[in-house]
mmCIF file of C-alpha atoms in Angstrom:
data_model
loop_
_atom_site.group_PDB
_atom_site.id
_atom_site.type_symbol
_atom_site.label_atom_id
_atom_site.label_comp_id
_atom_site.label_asym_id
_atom_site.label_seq_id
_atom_site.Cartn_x
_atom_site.Cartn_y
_atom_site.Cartn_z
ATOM 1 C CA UNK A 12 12.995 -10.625 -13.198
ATOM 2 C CA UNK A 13 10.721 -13.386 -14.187
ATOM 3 C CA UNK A 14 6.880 -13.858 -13.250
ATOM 4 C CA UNK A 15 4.379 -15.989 -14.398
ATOM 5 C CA UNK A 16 1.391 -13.604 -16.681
ATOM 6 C CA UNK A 17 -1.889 -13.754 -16.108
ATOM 7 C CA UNK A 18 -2.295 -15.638 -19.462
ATOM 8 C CA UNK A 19 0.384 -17.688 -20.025
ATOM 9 C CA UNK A 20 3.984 -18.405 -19.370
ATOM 10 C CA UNK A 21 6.925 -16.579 -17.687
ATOM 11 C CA UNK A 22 8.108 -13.577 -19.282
ATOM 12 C CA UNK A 23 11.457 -11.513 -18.930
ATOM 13 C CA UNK A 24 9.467 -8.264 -19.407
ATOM 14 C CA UNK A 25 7.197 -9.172 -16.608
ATOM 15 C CA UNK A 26 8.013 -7.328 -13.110
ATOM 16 C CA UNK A 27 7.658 -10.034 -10.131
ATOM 17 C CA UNK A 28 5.507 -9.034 -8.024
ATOM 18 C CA UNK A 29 5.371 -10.163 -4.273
ATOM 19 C CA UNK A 30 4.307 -8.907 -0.772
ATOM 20 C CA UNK A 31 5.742 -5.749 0.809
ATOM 21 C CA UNK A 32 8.077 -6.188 3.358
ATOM 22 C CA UNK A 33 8.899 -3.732 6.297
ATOM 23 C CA UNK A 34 12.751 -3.412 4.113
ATOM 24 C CA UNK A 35 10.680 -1.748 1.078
ATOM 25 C CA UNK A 36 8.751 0.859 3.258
ATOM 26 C CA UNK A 37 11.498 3.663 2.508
ATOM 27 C CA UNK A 38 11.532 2.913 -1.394
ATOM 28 C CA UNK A 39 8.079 2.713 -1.321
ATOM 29 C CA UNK A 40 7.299 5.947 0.798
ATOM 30 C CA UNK A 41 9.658 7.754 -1.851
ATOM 31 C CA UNK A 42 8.341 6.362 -4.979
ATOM 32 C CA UNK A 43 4.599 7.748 -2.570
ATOM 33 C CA UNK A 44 6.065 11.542 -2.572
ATOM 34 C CA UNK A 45 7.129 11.320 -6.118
ATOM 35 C CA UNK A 46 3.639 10.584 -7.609
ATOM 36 C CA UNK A 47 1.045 12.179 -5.560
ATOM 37 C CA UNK A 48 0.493 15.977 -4.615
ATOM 38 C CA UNK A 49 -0.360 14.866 -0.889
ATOM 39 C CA UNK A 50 1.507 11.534 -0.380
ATOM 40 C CA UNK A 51 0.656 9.244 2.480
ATOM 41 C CA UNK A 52 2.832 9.563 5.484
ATOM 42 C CA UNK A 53 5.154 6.914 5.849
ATOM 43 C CA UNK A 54 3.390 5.823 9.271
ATOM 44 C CA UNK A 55 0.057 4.978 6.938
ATOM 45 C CA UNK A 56 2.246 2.959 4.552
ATOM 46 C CA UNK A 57 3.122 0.940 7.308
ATOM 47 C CA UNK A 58 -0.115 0.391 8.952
ATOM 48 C CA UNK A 59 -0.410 -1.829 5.826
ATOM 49 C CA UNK A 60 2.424 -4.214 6.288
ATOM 50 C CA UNK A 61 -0.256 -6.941 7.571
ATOM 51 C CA UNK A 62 -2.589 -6.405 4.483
ATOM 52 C CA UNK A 63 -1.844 -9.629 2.044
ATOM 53 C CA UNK A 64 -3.072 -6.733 -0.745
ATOM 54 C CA UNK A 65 0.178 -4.883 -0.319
ATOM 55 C CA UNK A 66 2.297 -5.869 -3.306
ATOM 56 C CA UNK A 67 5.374 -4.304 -4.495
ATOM 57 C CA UNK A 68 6.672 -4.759 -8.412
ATOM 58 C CA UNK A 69 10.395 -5.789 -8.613
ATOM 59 C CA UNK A 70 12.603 -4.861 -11.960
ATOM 60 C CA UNK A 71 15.601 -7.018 -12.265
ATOM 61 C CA UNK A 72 18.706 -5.229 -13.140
ATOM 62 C CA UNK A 73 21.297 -6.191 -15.920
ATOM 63 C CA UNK A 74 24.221 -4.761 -14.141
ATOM 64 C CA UNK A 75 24.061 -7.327 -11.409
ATOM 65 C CA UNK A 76 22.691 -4.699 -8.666
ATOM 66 C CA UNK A 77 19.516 -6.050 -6.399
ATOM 67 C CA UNK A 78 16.100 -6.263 -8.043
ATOM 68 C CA UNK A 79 14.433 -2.712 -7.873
ATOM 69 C CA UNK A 80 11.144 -2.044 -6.226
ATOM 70 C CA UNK A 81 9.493 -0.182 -9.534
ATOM 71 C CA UNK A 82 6.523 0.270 -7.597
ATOM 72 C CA UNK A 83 3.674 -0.677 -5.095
ATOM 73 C CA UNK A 84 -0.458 -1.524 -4.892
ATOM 74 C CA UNK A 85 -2.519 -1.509 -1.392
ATOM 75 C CA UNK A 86 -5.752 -2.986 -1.267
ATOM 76 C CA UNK A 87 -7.654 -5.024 0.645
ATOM 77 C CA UNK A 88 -11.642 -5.545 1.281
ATOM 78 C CA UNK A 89 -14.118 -4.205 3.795
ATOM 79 C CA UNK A 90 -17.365 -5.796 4.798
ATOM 80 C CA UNK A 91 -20.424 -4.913 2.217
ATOM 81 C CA UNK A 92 -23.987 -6.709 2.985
ATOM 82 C CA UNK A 93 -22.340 -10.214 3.245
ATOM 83 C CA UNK A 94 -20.016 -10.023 0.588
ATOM 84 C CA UNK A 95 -16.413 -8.193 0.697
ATOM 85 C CA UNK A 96 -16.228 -5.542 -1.334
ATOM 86 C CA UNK A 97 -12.484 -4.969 -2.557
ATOM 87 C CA UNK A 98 -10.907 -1.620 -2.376
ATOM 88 C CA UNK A 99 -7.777 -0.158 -4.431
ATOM 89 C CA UNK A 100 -6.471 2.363 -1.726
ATOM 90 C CA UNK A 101 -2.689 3.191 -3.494
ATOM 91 C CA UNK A 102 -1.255 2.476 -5.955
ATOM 92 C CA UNK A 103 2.018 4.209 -7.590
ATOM 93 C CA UNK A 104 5.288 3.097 -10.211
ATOM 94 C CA UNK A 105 8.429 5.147 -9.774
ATOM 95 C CA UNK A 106 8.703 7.547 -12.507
ATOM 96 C CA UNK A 107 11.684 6.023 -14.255
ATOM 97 C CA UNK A 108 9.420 2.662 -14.495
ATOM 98 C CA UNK A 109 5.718 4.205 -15.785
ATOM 99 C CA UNK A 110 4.005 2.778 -18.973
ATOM 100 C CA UNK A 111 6.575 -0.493 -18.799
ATOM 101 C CA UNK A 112 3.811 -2.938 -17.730
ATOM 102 C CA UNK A 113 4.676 -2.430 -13.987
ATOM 103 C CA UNK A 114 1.085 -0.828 -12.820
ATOM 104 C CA UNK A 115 -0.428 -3.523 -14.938
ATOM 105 C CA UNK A 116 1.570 -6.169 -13.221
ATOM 106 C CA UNK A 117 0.560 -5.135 -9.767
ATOM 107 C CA UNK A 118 -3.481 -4.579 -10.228
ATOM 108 C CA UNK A 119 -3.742 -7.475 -12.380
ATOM 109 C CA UNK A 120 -2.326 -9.532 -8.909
ATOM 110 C CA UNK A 121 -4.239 -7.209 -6.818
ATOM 111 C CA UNK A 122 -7.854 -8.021 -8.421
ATOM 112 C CA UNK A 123 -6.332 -11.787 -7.833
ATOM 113 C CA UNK A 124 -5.845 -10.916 -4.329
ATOM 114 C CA UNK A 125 -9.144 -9.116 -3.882
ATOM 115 C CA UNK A 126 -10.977 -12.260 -5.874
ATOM 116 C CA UNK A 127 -9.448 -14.867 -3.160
ATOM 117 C CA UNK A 128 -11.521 -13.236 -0.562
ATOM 118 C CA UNK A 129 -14.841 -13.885 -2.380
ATOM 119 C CA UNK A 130 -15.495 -10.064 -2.924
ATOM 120 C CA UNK A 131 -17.840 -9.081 -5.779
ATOM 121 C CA UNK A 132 -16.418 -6.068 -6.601
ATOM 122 C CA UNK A 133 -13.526 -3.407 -6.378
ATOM 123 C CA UNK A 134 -13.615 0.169 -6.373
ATOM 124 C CA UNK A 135 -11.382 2.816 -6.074
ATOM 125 C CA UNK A 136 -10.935 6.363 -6.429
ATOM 126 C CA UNK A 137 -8.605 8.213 -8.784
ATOM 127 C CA UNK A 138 -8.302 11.601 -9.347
ATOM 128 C CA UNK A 139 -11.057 13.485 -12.114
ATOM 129 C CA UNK A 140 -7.386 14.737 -13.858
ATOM 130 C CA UNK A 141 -5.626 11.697 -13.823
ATOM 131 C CA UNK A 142 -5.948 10.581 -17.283
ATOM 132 C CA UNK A 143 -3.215 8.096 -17.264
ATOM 133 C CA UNK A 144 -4.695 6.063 -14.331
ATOM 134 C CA UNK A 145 -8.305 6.473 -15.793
ATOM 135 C CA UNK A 146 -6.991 4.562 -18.572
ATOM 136 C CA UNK A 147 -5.873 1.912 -17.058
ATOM 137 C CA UNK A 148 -8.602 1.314 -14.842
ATOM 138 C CA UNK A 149 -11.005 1.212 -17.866
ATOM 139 C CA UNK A 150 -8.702 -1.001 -19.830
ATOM 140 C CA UNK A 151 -9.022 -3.190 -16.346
ATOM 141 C CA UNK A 152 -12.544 -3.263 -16.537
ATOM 142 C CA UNK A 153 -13.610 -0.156 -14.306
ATOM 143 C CA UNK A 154 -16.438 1.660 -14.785
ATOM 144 C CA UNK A 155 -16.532 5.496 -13.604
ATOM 145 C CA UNK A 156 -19.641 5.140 -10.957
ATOM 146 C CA UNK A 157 -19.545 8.421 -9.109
ATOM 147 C CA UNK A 158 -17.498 11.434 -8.585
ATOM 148 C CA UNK A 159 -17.140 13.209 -4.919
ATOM 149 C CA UNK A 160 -16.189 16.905 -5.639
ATOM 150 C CA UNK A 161 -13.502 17.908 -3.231
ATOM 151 C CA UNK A 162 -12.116 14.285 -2.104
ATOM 152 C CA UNK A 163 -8.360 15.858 -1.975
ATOM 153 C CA UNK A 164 -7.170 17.768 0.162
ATOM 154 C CA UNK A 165 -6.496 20.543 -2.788
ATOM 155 C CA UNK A 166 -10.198 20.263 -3.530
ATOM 156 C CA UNK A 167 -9.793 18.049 -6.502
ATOM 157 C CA UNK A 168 -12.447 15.644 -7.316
ATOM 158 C CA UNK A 169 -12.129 11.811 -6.950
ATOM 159 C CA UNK A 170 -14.169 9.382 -9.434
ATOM 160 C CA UNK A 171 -15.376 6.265 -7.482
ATOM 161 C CA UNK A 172 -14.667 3.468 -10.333
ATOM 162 C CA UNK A 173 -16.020 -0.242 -9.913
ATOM 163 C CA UNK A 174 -15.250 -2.979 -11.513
ATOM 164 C CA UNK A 175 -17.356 -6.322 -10.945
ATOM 165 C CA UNK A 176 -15.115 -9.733 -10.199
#
């Protein structure tokens, strides 16, 4: 699959990324249970559908096959003194697809999403242990803000991380 970068010109490497459609919700709910300890519930994943912040990542495939989704972003933006305030709320890459550009892919078009609406800012909240995603988030531009002690439902902390647009 081709899609254009955020800096320049189409790339093969590049997973296209496009809206969710209601014929993604099962690969999406799976590729949910296979990266978090208490995945959403397939009925919250689809309370989404609407939201023009839920993106899936597509890898093409060289053996003629369908394009794979690789993985999935929700966000969207809530009401915050007169300007929307942008909110990460999911965001997961099927195992077989992590560190190939794919999480990239979708929060770089999420924050373009987000930035459409006028909001001034994202946050989201990632888990204190989650070292991978903290890393990307920083390398996006996030900025660790606050942390709620038991956020999960296994008492793990969240860190609330912002990122101005």
């Amino acid at each position: 699959m081709t899609t254009v970068a955020p800096d320049g010109p189409e790339t093969p490497d590049t997973p296209a990324v496009r809206r969710a459609v209601r014929a993604d919700l099962i690969e999406i709910h799976r590729i949910e249970q296979a990266s978090f300890p208490q995945p959403w519930p397939f009925s919250a994943l689809e309370s989404y559908l609407d939201e023009t912040g839920f993106l899936v990542a597509e890898t093409g495939n060289d053996d003629g096959n369908p394009p794979a989704v690789a993985g999935y972003v929700i966000a969207d933006t809530v009401p915050n003194h007169g300007t929307p305030l942008g909110h990460i709320k999911d965001l997961a890459v099927r195992p077989t697809y992590r560190r190939q550009g794919v999480a990239s892919a979708l929060l770089t078009r999420a924050l373009e999403v987000i930035g459409e609406t006028g909001a001034g800012s994202v946050k989201l909240e990632v888990r204190a242990d989650n070292d991978g995603a903290r890393k990307l988030y920083r390398r996006f531009g996030f900025e660790h803000r606050k942390t709620i002690p038991n956020y999960y439902s296994n008492g793990e902390d969240a860190l609330v991380m912002v990122r101005l647009l």
